[in-house]
């Protein structure tokens, strides 16, 4: 996400806060307990997947399947073999705040793979599926951290996340990035040689990369403002991310004041692409909306992302495609609901994303998989 951290946040900020904070909000650290892993929930009953009809305008979708139906489910990302998804979930009958789970691409065999303690976010598979990475606050306290103070406007908390890795079943938990404050949003390069993540370790919200064991940390961005949500291109040479850089002295003062208190004011956001070493940043969007959750198209020549650009004052976020030079904007989804967190399957044939469509109640977020049509008939 990018854009204005204005003193009075607009409606889009509320959407970013309530529906995105879980995904951009934390990191993991430290060796959790005895390293025996999280309590498994294999075999727990799950509603069977349901086939849904794409909307008539959704020409990129040959089919659509809903995988989850209860609780709040988001940020689902594929394993490298394309057979499982890792995602974050909150449900009143399970845990007080977000935990990391895996499930099959049919929506079955749901399993808890985080510790069940603290708040977690941003789960991702290693390229060989030998381990997973996620962010958690459980090193700081076993309970959920308190919600942010909204008396300063619409803000969300930069919790004390650290970044952890574990086996795919949740065992052998290891801290790989720990610093005072926020370390979160980790994803891996296609060859598994680097993890890219967001951190406040140097006093600002910047993007860093490191080895999978947490060594050789390198800072990739340094302009004052929020940089986050990074993902590598399919060939590992570029990184796509969201950012917001204060455009006035007043906005900068507000941003830095909130940051000092472990808060950030979400608002207008833009999509950027840079080289994997942090050089040559290019801004892809500049539309006054909240643009976030970018991911590369399998060709490496386009980016898919979420935005409310059709109505920046609404909660209607859709998915869009855009070329790496900022041209060729194409709307992909057309529901009047929130839709975000897209990721293409390893073979490029499917797209997983989170959506409020067909929700059991207002704001209910679930995981969907669409069969992707790459070459559209004229």
Tab-separated table of C-alpha atoms in Angstrom:
chain	number	residue	atom	x	y	z
A	1	UNK	CA	0.000	0.000	0.000
A	2	UNK	CA	1.159	3.456	-0.534
A	3	UNK	CA	0.312	7.035	-0.364
A	4	UNK	CA	-0.867	9.709	1.872
A	5	UNK	CA	-0.486	9.396	5.613
A	6	UNK	CA	-2.765	12.385	6.098
A	7	UNK	CA	-3.830	13.553	9.538
A	8	UNK	CA	-7.438	12.600	8.877
A	9	UNK	CA	-7.347	9.276	7.093
A	10	UNK	CA	-9.930	8.764	4.351
A	11	UNK	CA	-12.285	5.799	4.059
A	12	UNK	CA	-9.787	3.695	2.103
A	13	UNK	CA	-7.516	3.790	5.128
A	14	UNK	CA	-10.147	2.009	7.171
A	15	UNK	CA	-10.272	-0.767	4.626
A	16	UNK	CA	-6.506	-1.066	4.628
A	17	UNK	CA	-6.549	-1.087	8.408
A	18	UNK	CA	-9.225	-3.699	8.950
A	19	UNK	CA	-8.541	-6.031	6.060
A	20	UNK	CA	-4.846	-5.660	5.378
A	21	UNK	CA	-3.254	-5.070	8.741
A	22	UNK	CA	-3.094	-8.766	9.421
A	23	UNK	CA	-1.047	-9.332	6.318
A	24	UNK	CA	1.384	-6.503	6.603
A	25	UNK	CA	1.617	-6.322	10.317
A	26	UNK	CA	4.074	-8.761	11.769
A	27	UNK	CA	7.237	-10.766	11.791
A	28	UNK	CA	8.617	-13.593	13.799
A	29	UNK	CA	11.614	-14.097	16.023
A	30	UNK	CA	13.373	-16.358	18.408
A	31	UNK	CA	13.285	-20.034	19.181
A	32	UNK	CA	9.729	-20.744	20.271
A	33	UNK	CA	9.715	-22.856	23.389
A	34	UNK	CA	11.292	-26.261	23.020
A	35	UNK	CA	11.148	-26.182	19.227
A	36	UNK	CA	8.648	-29.037	19.110
A	37	UNK	CA	6.362	-27.048	16.812
A	38	UNK	CA	2.736	-25.964	16.927
A	39	UNK	CA	-0.190	-28.113	17.898
A	40	UNK	CA	-1.504	-29.746	14.749
A	41	UNK	CA	-5.161	-29.622	13.730
A	42	UNK	CA	-4.987	-32.223	11.009
A	43	UNK	CA	-8.329	-33.756	10.196
A	44	UNK	CA	-10.335	-30.868	11.612
A	45	UNK	CA	-13.640	-30.637	9.751
A	46	UNK	CA	-13.749	-28.088	6.976
A	47	UNK	CA	-16.595	-27.174	4.691
A	48	UNK	CA	-16.079	-28.655	1.243
A	49	UNK	CA	-14.989	-26.343	-1.546
A	50	UNK	CA	-17.805	-24.814	-3.585
A	51	UNK	CA	-17.770	-23.965	-7.277
A	52	UNK	CA	-18.792	-20.348	-7.913
A	53	UNK	CA	-19.583	-18.610	-11.179
A	54	UNK	CA	-17.192	-15.800	-12.139
A	55	UNK	CA	-18.941	-12.549	-12.990
A	56	UNK	CA	-19.586	-11.992	-16.714
A	57	UNK	CA	-16.909	-9.268	-16.871
A	58	UNK	CA	-14.256	-11.525	-15.326
A	59	UNK	CA	-12.898	-12.778	-18.626
A	60	UNK	CA	-9.633	-13.947	-17.046
A	61	UNK	CA	-11.454	-16.567	-14.935
A	62	UNK	CA	-12.440	-19.846	-16.592
A	63	UNK	CA	-13.727	-21.129	-13.248
A	64	UNK	CA	-13.848	-20.043	-9.615
A	65	UNK	CA	-13.754	-22.117	-6.415
A	66	UNK	CA	-14.322	-20.978	-2.831
A	67	UNK	CA	-12.096	-22.833	-0.345
A	68	UNK	CA	-12.960	-21.347	3.075
A	69	UNK	CA	-16.262	-20.305	4.658
A	70	UNK	CA	-15.835	-19.524	8.326
A	71	UNK	CA	-13.751	-17.045	10.273
A	72	UNK	CA	-11.474	-14.551	8.522
A	73	UNK	CA	-9.055	-16.062	5.998
A	74	UNK	CA	-6.515	-14.145	3.913
A	75	UNK	CA	-3.036	-14.017	2.395
A	76	UNK	CA	-3.063	-17.510	0.916
A	77	UNK	CA	0.168	-18.373	-0.924
A	78	UNK	CA	1.103	-21.492	-2.880
A	79	UNK	CA	3.656	-24.125	-1.998
A	80	UNK	CA	6.267	-24.653	-4.693
A	81	UNK	CA	4.678	-27.923	-5.803
A	82	UNK	CA	1.348	-26.120	-6.181
A	83	UNK	CA	-0.498	-28.595	-3.944
A	84	UNK	CA	-0.901	-26.631	-0.703
A	85	UNK	CA	-1.610	-23.109	0.494
A	86	UNK	CA	-0.293	-21.311	3.569
A	87	UNK	CA	-2.605	-18.616	4.931
A	88	UNK	CA	-3.569	-16.676	8.029
A	89	UNK	CA	-6.850	-17.216	9.803
A	90	UNK	CA	-8.875	-15.965	12.756
A	91	UNK	CA	-11.891	-17.826	14.100
A	92	UNK	CA	-13.605	-17.300	17.434
A	93	UNK	CA	-13.652	-21.036	18.201
A	94	UNK	CA	-9.890	-21.436	17.650
A	95	UNK	CA	-7.582	-18.583	18.661
A	96	UNK	CA	-8.051	-15.008	19.789
A	97	UNK	CA	-6.035	-13.529	16.924
A	98	UNK	CA	-4.469	-14.515	13.588
A	99	UNK	CA	-2.531	-17.768	13.296
A	100	UNK	CA	-0.865	-19.449	10.307
A	101	UNK	CA	-2.413	-22.547	8.707
A	102	UNK	CA	-1.876	-24.715	5.671
A	103	UNK	CA	-4.477	-26.541	3.585
A	104	UNK	CA	-4.701	-28.347	0.266
A	105	UNK	CA	-5.665	-26.460	-2.883
A	106	UNK	CA	-9.041	-28.210	-2.535
A	107	UNK	CA	-9.539	-26.568	0.864
A	108	UNK	CA	-9.016	-29.695	2.987
A	109	UNK	CA	-6.516	-30.940	5.575
A	110	UNK	CA	-6.325	-27.627	7.377
A	111	UNK	CA	-3.435	-27.608	9.827
A	112	UNK	CA	-2.156	-25.069	12.337
A	113	UNK	CA	1.544	-24.463	11.655
A	114	UNK	CA	2.280	-21.465	13.890
A	115	UNK	CA	2.610	-21.785	17.655
A	116	UNK	CA	-0.931	-20.740	18.562
A	117	UNK	CA	0.585	-17.933	20.663
A	118	UNK	CA	0.746	-14.201	20.013
A	119	UNK	CA	-0.359	-12.723	16.695
A	120	UNK	CA	1.048	-14.034	13.434
A	121	UNK	CA	1.060	-12.951	9.812
A	122	UNK	CA	2.737	-13.369	6.432
A	123	UNK	CA	3.245	-17.104	5.967
A	124	UNK	CA	5.267	-18.280	2.943
A	125	UNK	CA	6.801	-21.542	1.687
A	126	UNK	CA	10.491	-21.996	0.939
A	127	UNK	CA	10.996	-22.795	-2.779
A	128	UNK	CA	11.748	-26.458	-2.075
A	129	UNK	CA	8.819	-26.684	0.401
A	130	UNK	CA	11.246	-27.946	3.069
A	131	UNK	CA	10.347	-25.098	5.448
A	132	UNK	CA	7.950	-22.207	5.926
A	133	UNK	CA	8.533	-18.644	7.107
A	134	UNK	CA	6.131	-16.384	9.018
A	135	UNK	CA	6.012	-13.493	11.466
A	136	UNK	CA	4.872	-13.655	15.092
A	137	UNK	CA	4.712	-11.720	18.351
A	138	UNK	CA	4.830	-14.819	20.574
A	139	UNK	CA	8.368	-14.036	21.752
A	140	UNK	CA	7.051	-10.847	23.367
A	141	UNK	CA	3.924	-12.302	24.988
A	142	UNK	CA	1.730	-15.391	24.594
A	143	UNK	CA	-1.470	-13.366	24.245
A	144	UNK	CA	-2.726	-11.059	21.531
A	145	UNK	CA	-1.130	-7.607	21.547
A	146	UNK	CA	-3.581	-4.776	22.289
A	147	UNK	CA	-5.341	-3.023	19.415
A	148	UNK	CA	-4.012	0.397	18.359
A	149	UNK	CA	-5.366	3.570	19.949
A	150	UNK	CA	-7.777	5.132	17.425
A	151	UNK	CA	-7.906	8.489	19.204
A	152	UNK	CA	-5.173	9.618	16.810
A	153	UNK	CA	-7.266	8.688	13.807
A	154	UNK	CA	-7.271	5.540	11.746
A	155	UNK	CA	-3.941	3.875	12.468
A	156	UNK	CA	-2.634	0.351	12.804
A	157	UNK	CA	0.001	-0.983	15.098
A	158	UNK	CA	3.524	-1.987	14.147
A	159	UNK	CA	3.625	-4.848	16.605
A	160	UNK	CA	6.868	-6.340	17.885
A	161	UNK	CA	7.043	-9.059	15.253
A	162	UNK	CA	10.012	-11.293	14.645
A	163	UNK	CA	10.513	-13.600	11.669
A	164	UNK	CA	10.587	-17.386	12.155
A	165	UNK	CA	11.071	-20.453	10.018
A	166	UNK	CA	9.700	-23.927	10.711
A	167	UNK	CA	9.099	-27.246	9.040
A	168	UNK	CA	5.861	-27.397	7.010
A	169	UNK	CA	4.143	-29.175	9.910
A	170	UNK	CA	5.035	-26.315	12.282
A	171	UNK	CA	7.827	-28.100	14.155
A	172	UNK	CA	11.457	-27.015	14.575
A	173	UNK	CA	10.639	-23.327	15.035
A	174	UNK	CA	13.699	-21.097	14.603
A	175	UNK	CA	14.002	-17.330	14.859
A	176	UNK	CA	15.785	-15.908	11.821
A	177	UNK	CA	15.234	-12.156	12.237
A	178	UNK	CA	14.875	-10.392	15.556
A	179	UNK	CA	15.200	-6.704	16.253
A	180	UNK	CA	13.337	-4.298	18.539
A	181	UNK	CA	10.092	-3.415	16.793
A	182	UNK	CA	8.624	-4.564	13.523
A	183	UNK	CA	10.158	-7.358	11.405
A	184	UNK	CA	7.566	-8.847	9.070
A	185	UNK	CA	6.264	-9.454	5.544
A	186	UNK	CA	8.909	-12.074	4.599
A	187	UNK	CA	8.894	-13.791	1.190
A	188	UNK	CA	11.596	-15.756	-0.632
A	189	UNK	CA	13.426	-15.423	-3.919
A	190	UNK	CA	12.616	-18.133	-6.496
A	191	UNK	CA	15.949	-19.878	-5.923
A	192	UNK	CA	15.608	-19.709	-2.140
A	193	UNK	CA	18.834	-17.775	-1.675
A	194	UNK	CA	17.297	-14.616	-0.146
A	195	UNK	CA	14.396	-13.543	2.045
A	196	UNK	CA	12.998	-10.060	1.489
A	197	UNK	CA	11.095	-8.387	4.346
A	198	UNK	CA	10.023	-5.120	5.982
A	199	UNK	CA	11.559	-3.782	9.196
A	200	UNK	CA	11.789	-0.704	11.434
A	201	UNK	CA	15.270	-1.700	12.663
A	202	UNK	CA	16.859	1.529	11.412
A	203	UNK	CA	14.082	3.882	12.478
A	204	UNK	CA	11.923	3.798	9.337
A	205	UNK	CA	9.747	1.258	7.516
A	206	UNK	CA	12.152	-0.075	4.903
A	207	UNK	CA	12.661	-3.200	2.825
A	208	UNK	CA	15.614	-5.493	3.536
A	209	UNK	CA	16.915	-8.801	2.259
A	210	UNK	CA	18.820	-11.528	4.086
A	211	UNK	CA	20.008	-15.100	3.772
A	212	UNK	CA	17.466	-17.776	4.769
A	213	UNK	CA	19.256	-18.204	8.105
A	214	UNK	CA	18.984	-14.479	8.865
A	215	UNK	CA	22.582	-13.553	8.067
A	216	UNK	CA	23.871	-10.904	5.630
A	217	UNK	CA	21.047	-8.376	6.130
A	218	UNK	CA	21.049	-5.720	3.401
A	219	UNK	CA	18.898	-2.569	3.331
A	220	UNK	CA	17.200	-2.059	-0.044
A	221	UNK	CA	15.135	1.130	0.431
A	222	UNK	CA	15.968	4.298	2.333
A	223	UNK	CA	13.534	7.066	1.353
A	224	UNK	CA	11.501	8.314	4.378
A	225	UNK	CA	8.086	6.664	4.348
A	226	UNK	CA	6.529	3.235	4.330
A	227	UNK	CA	7.944	0.534	2.024
A	228	UNK	CA	6.490	-2.947	2.354
A	229	UNK	CA	4.825	-6.034	0.967
A	230	UNK	CA	7.786	-7.116	-1.230
A	231	UNK	CA	7.750	-10.069	-3.658
A	232	UNK	CA	10.417	-11.224	-6.094
A	233	UNK	CA	9.890	-11.522	-9.845
A	234	UNK	CA	9.846	-15.072	-11.317
A	235	UNK	CA	13.503	-14.742	-12.358
A	236	UNK	CA	14.546	-13.169	-9.049
A	237	UNK	CA	15.970	-10.009	-10.635
A	238	UNK	CA	13.271	-7.561	-9.459
A	239	UNK	CA	11.093	-6.858	-6.432
A	240	UNK	CA	7.576	-5.424	-6.497
A	241	UNK	CA	6.300	-3.596	-3.402
A	242	UNK	CA	3.936	-0.941	-2.069
A	243	UNK	CA	5.084	2.405	-0.731
A	244	UNK	CA	4.030	5.816	0.510
A	245	UNK	CA	6.481	8.683	0.779
A	246	UNK	CA	5.305	11.834	2.623
A	247	UNK	CA	4.856	14.699	0.187
A	248	UNK	CA	4.842	17.590	2.667
A	249	UNK	CA	6.571	18.562	5.873
A	250	UNK	CA	3.299	18.173	7.780
A	251	UNK	CA	2.771	14.663	6.443
A	252	UNK	CA	6.355	13.698	7.296
A	253	UNK	CA	5.994	14.980	10.878
A	254	UNK	CA	2.761	13.013	11.289
A	255	UNK	CA	4.331	9.866	9.853
A	256	UNK	CA	7.445	10.053	12.025
A	257	UNK	CA	5.439	10.864	15.166
A	258	UNK	CA	3.240	7.829	14.709
A	259	UNK	CA	6.207	5.637	13.820
A	260	UNK	CA	7.928	6.591	17.080
A	261	UNK	CA	4.880	5.201	18.889
A	262	UNK	CA	4.784	2.009	16.841
A	263	UNK	CA	1.934	3.138	14.604
A	264	UNK	CA	1.367	3.939	10.961
A	265	UNK	CA	-1.532	5.714	9.259
A	266	UNK	CA	-2.554	3.775	6.130
A	267	UNK	CA	-4.075	5.686	3.245
A	268	UNK	CA	-3.187	6.182	-0.394
A	269	UNK	CA	-0.568	3.695	-1.540
A	270	UNK	CA	1.265	3.039	-4.792
A	271	UNK	CA	2.941	0.102	-6.490
A	272	UNK	CA	6.678	0.194	-7.239
A	273	UNK	CA	9.189	-2.151	-8.867
A	274	UNK	CA	12.946	-2.098	-8.200
A	275	UNK	CA	15.947	-4.249	-9.004
A	276	UNK	CA	16.641	-7.007	-6.462
A	277	UNK	CA	19.508	-4.965	-4.992
A	278	UNK	CA	17.213	-1.975	-4.364
A	279	UNK	CA	18.356	0.084	-7.354
A	280	UNK	CA	16.257	1.626	-10.134
A	281	UNK	CA	12.874	1.999	-8.387
A	282	UNK	CA	9.974	2.633	-10.789
A	283	UNK	CA	6.532	3.859	-9.742
A	284	UNK	CA	3.737	1.963	-11.521
A	285	UNK	CA	0.635	3.662	-10.075
A	286	UNK	CA	-0.226	7.278	-9.309
A	287	UNK	CA	-4.007	7.437	-9.022
A	288	UNK	CA	-4.763	8.729	-5.524
A	289	UNK	CA	-6.123	5.346	-4.422
A	290	UNK	CA	-4.976	2.592	-2.079
A	291	UNK	CA	-2.972	0.238	-4.306
A	292	UNK	CA	-1.377	-2.715	-2.528
A	293	UNK	CA	-0.764	-6.503	-2.427
A	294	UNK	CA	1.246	-6.650	-5.676
A	295	UNK	CA	2.481	-9.903	-7.193
A	296	UNK	CA	4.256	-10.629	-10.462
A	297	UNK	CA	2.471	-12.209	-13.418
A	298	UNK	CA	4.266	-15.475	-14.431
A	299	UNK	CA	5.747	-13.708	-17.469
A	300	UNK	CA	7.552	-11.251	-15.200
A	301	UNK	CA	6.319	-8.487	-17.502
A	302	UNK	CA	3.192	-7.491	-15.547
A	303	UNK	CA	2.045	-7.074	-11.963
A	304	UNK	CA	-1.330	-7.952	-10.451
A	305	UNK	CA	-2.448	-5.875	-7.471
A	306	UNK	CA	-5.470	-4.744	-5.450
A	307	UNK	CA	-6.927	-1.234	-5.607
A	308	UNK	CA	-10.034	0.837	-4.972
A	309	UNK	CA	-9.075	3.164	-7.829
A	310	UNK	CA	-12.611	3.107	-9.257
A	311	UNK	CA	-13.854	4.768	-6.075
A	312	UNK	CA	-11.111	5.727	-3.592
A	313	UNK	CA	-13.748	6.509	-0.957
A	314	UNK	CA	-15.256	3.024	-1.091
A	315	UNK	CA	-14.542	-0.429	0.260
A	316	UNK	CA	-14.727	-1.862	-3.239
A	317	UNK	CA	-11.227	-3.202	-3.925
A	318	UNK	CA	-10.677	-5.125	-7.162
A	319	UNK	CA	-7.704	-6.848	-8.787
A	320	UNK	CA	-5.868	-5.157	-11.661
A	321	UNK	CA	-3.017	-5.988	-14.041
A	322	UNK	CA	-0.429	-3.417	-15.110
A	323	UNK	CA	2.738	-3.492	-17.223
A	324	UNK	CA	6.126	-2.836	-15.623
A	325	UNK	CA	6.274	0.589	-17.243
A	326	UNK	CA	2.908	1.593	-15.750
A	327	UNK	CA	0.922	1.172	-18.980
A	328	UNK	CA	-1.782	-1.294	-19.968
A	329	UNK	CA	-3.925	-1.129	-16.822
A	330	UNK	CA	-6.564	-3.895	-16.921
A	331	UNK	CA	-9.291	-4.625	-14.374
A	332	UNK	CA	-9.512	-8.342	-13.503
A	333	UNK	CA	-12.273	-8.682	-10.876
A	334	UNK	CA	-15.571	-6.815	-10.816
A	335	UNK	CA	-17.450	-7.697	-7.645
A	336	UNK	CA	-18.637	-4.917	-5.347
A	337	UNK	CA	-16.661	-6.453	-2.479
A	338	UNK	CA	-13.111	-6.354	-1.113
A	339	UNK	CA	-10.665	-8.523	-3.099
A	340	UNK	CA	-6.921	-8.712	-2.595
A	341	UNK	CA	-3.766	-10.783	-1.906
A	342	UNK	CA	-3.447	-12.385	-5.356
A	343	UNK	CA	-0.794	-15.014	-6.150
A	344	UNK	CA	-0.346	-17.086	-9.292
A	345	UNK	CA	0.203	-20.832	-8.990
A	346	UNK	CA	3.701	-22.088	-9.851
A	347	UNK	CA	2.498	-23.300	-13.265
A	348	UNK	CA	0.636	-20.029	-13.923
A	349	UNK	CA	-2.668	-21.800	-14.526
A	350	UNK	CA	-4.484	-20.568	-11.408
A	351	UNK	CA	-4.798	-17.463	-9.271
A	352	UNK	CA	-5.492	-17.577	-5.536
A	353	UNK	CA	-6.895	-14.483	-3.829
A	354	UNK	CA	-8.956	-13.364	-0.830
A	355	UNK	CA	-12.424	-11.905	-1.227
A	356	UNK	CA	-15.554	-10.840	0.625
A	357	UNK	CA	-17.780	-12.183	-2.167
A	358	UNK	CA	-20.243	-14.860	-1.020
A	359	UNK	CA	-19.427	-13.968	2.579
A	360	UNK	CA	-21.502	-15.334	5.443
A	361	UNK	CA	-21.590	-11.875	6.993
A	362	UNK	CA	-20.410	-8.367	6.147
A	363	UNK	CA	-16.637	-8.262	5.870
A	364	UNK	CA	-16.237	-12.058	5.909
A	365	UNK	CA	-12.992	-12.773	4.021
A	366	UNK	CA	-12.353	-16.125	2.352
A	367	UNK	CA	-9.897	-17.801	0.001
A	368	UNK	CA	-10.768	-18.412	-3.672
A	369	UNK	CA	-8.930	-20.059	-6.561
A	370	UNK	CA	-9.625	-19.080	-10.175
A	371	UNK	CA	-8.573	-20.976	-13.287
A	372	UNK	CA	-6.616	-18.305	-15.169
A	373	UNK	CA	-7.031	-17.432	-18.853
A	374	UNK	CA	-3.830	-15.797	-20.050
A	375	UNK	CA	-4.578	-15.314	-23.758
A	376	UNK	CA	-7.888	-13.557	-24.167
A	377	UNK	CA	-9.808	-13.918	-27.418
A	378	UNK	CA	-10.257	-10.590	-29.161
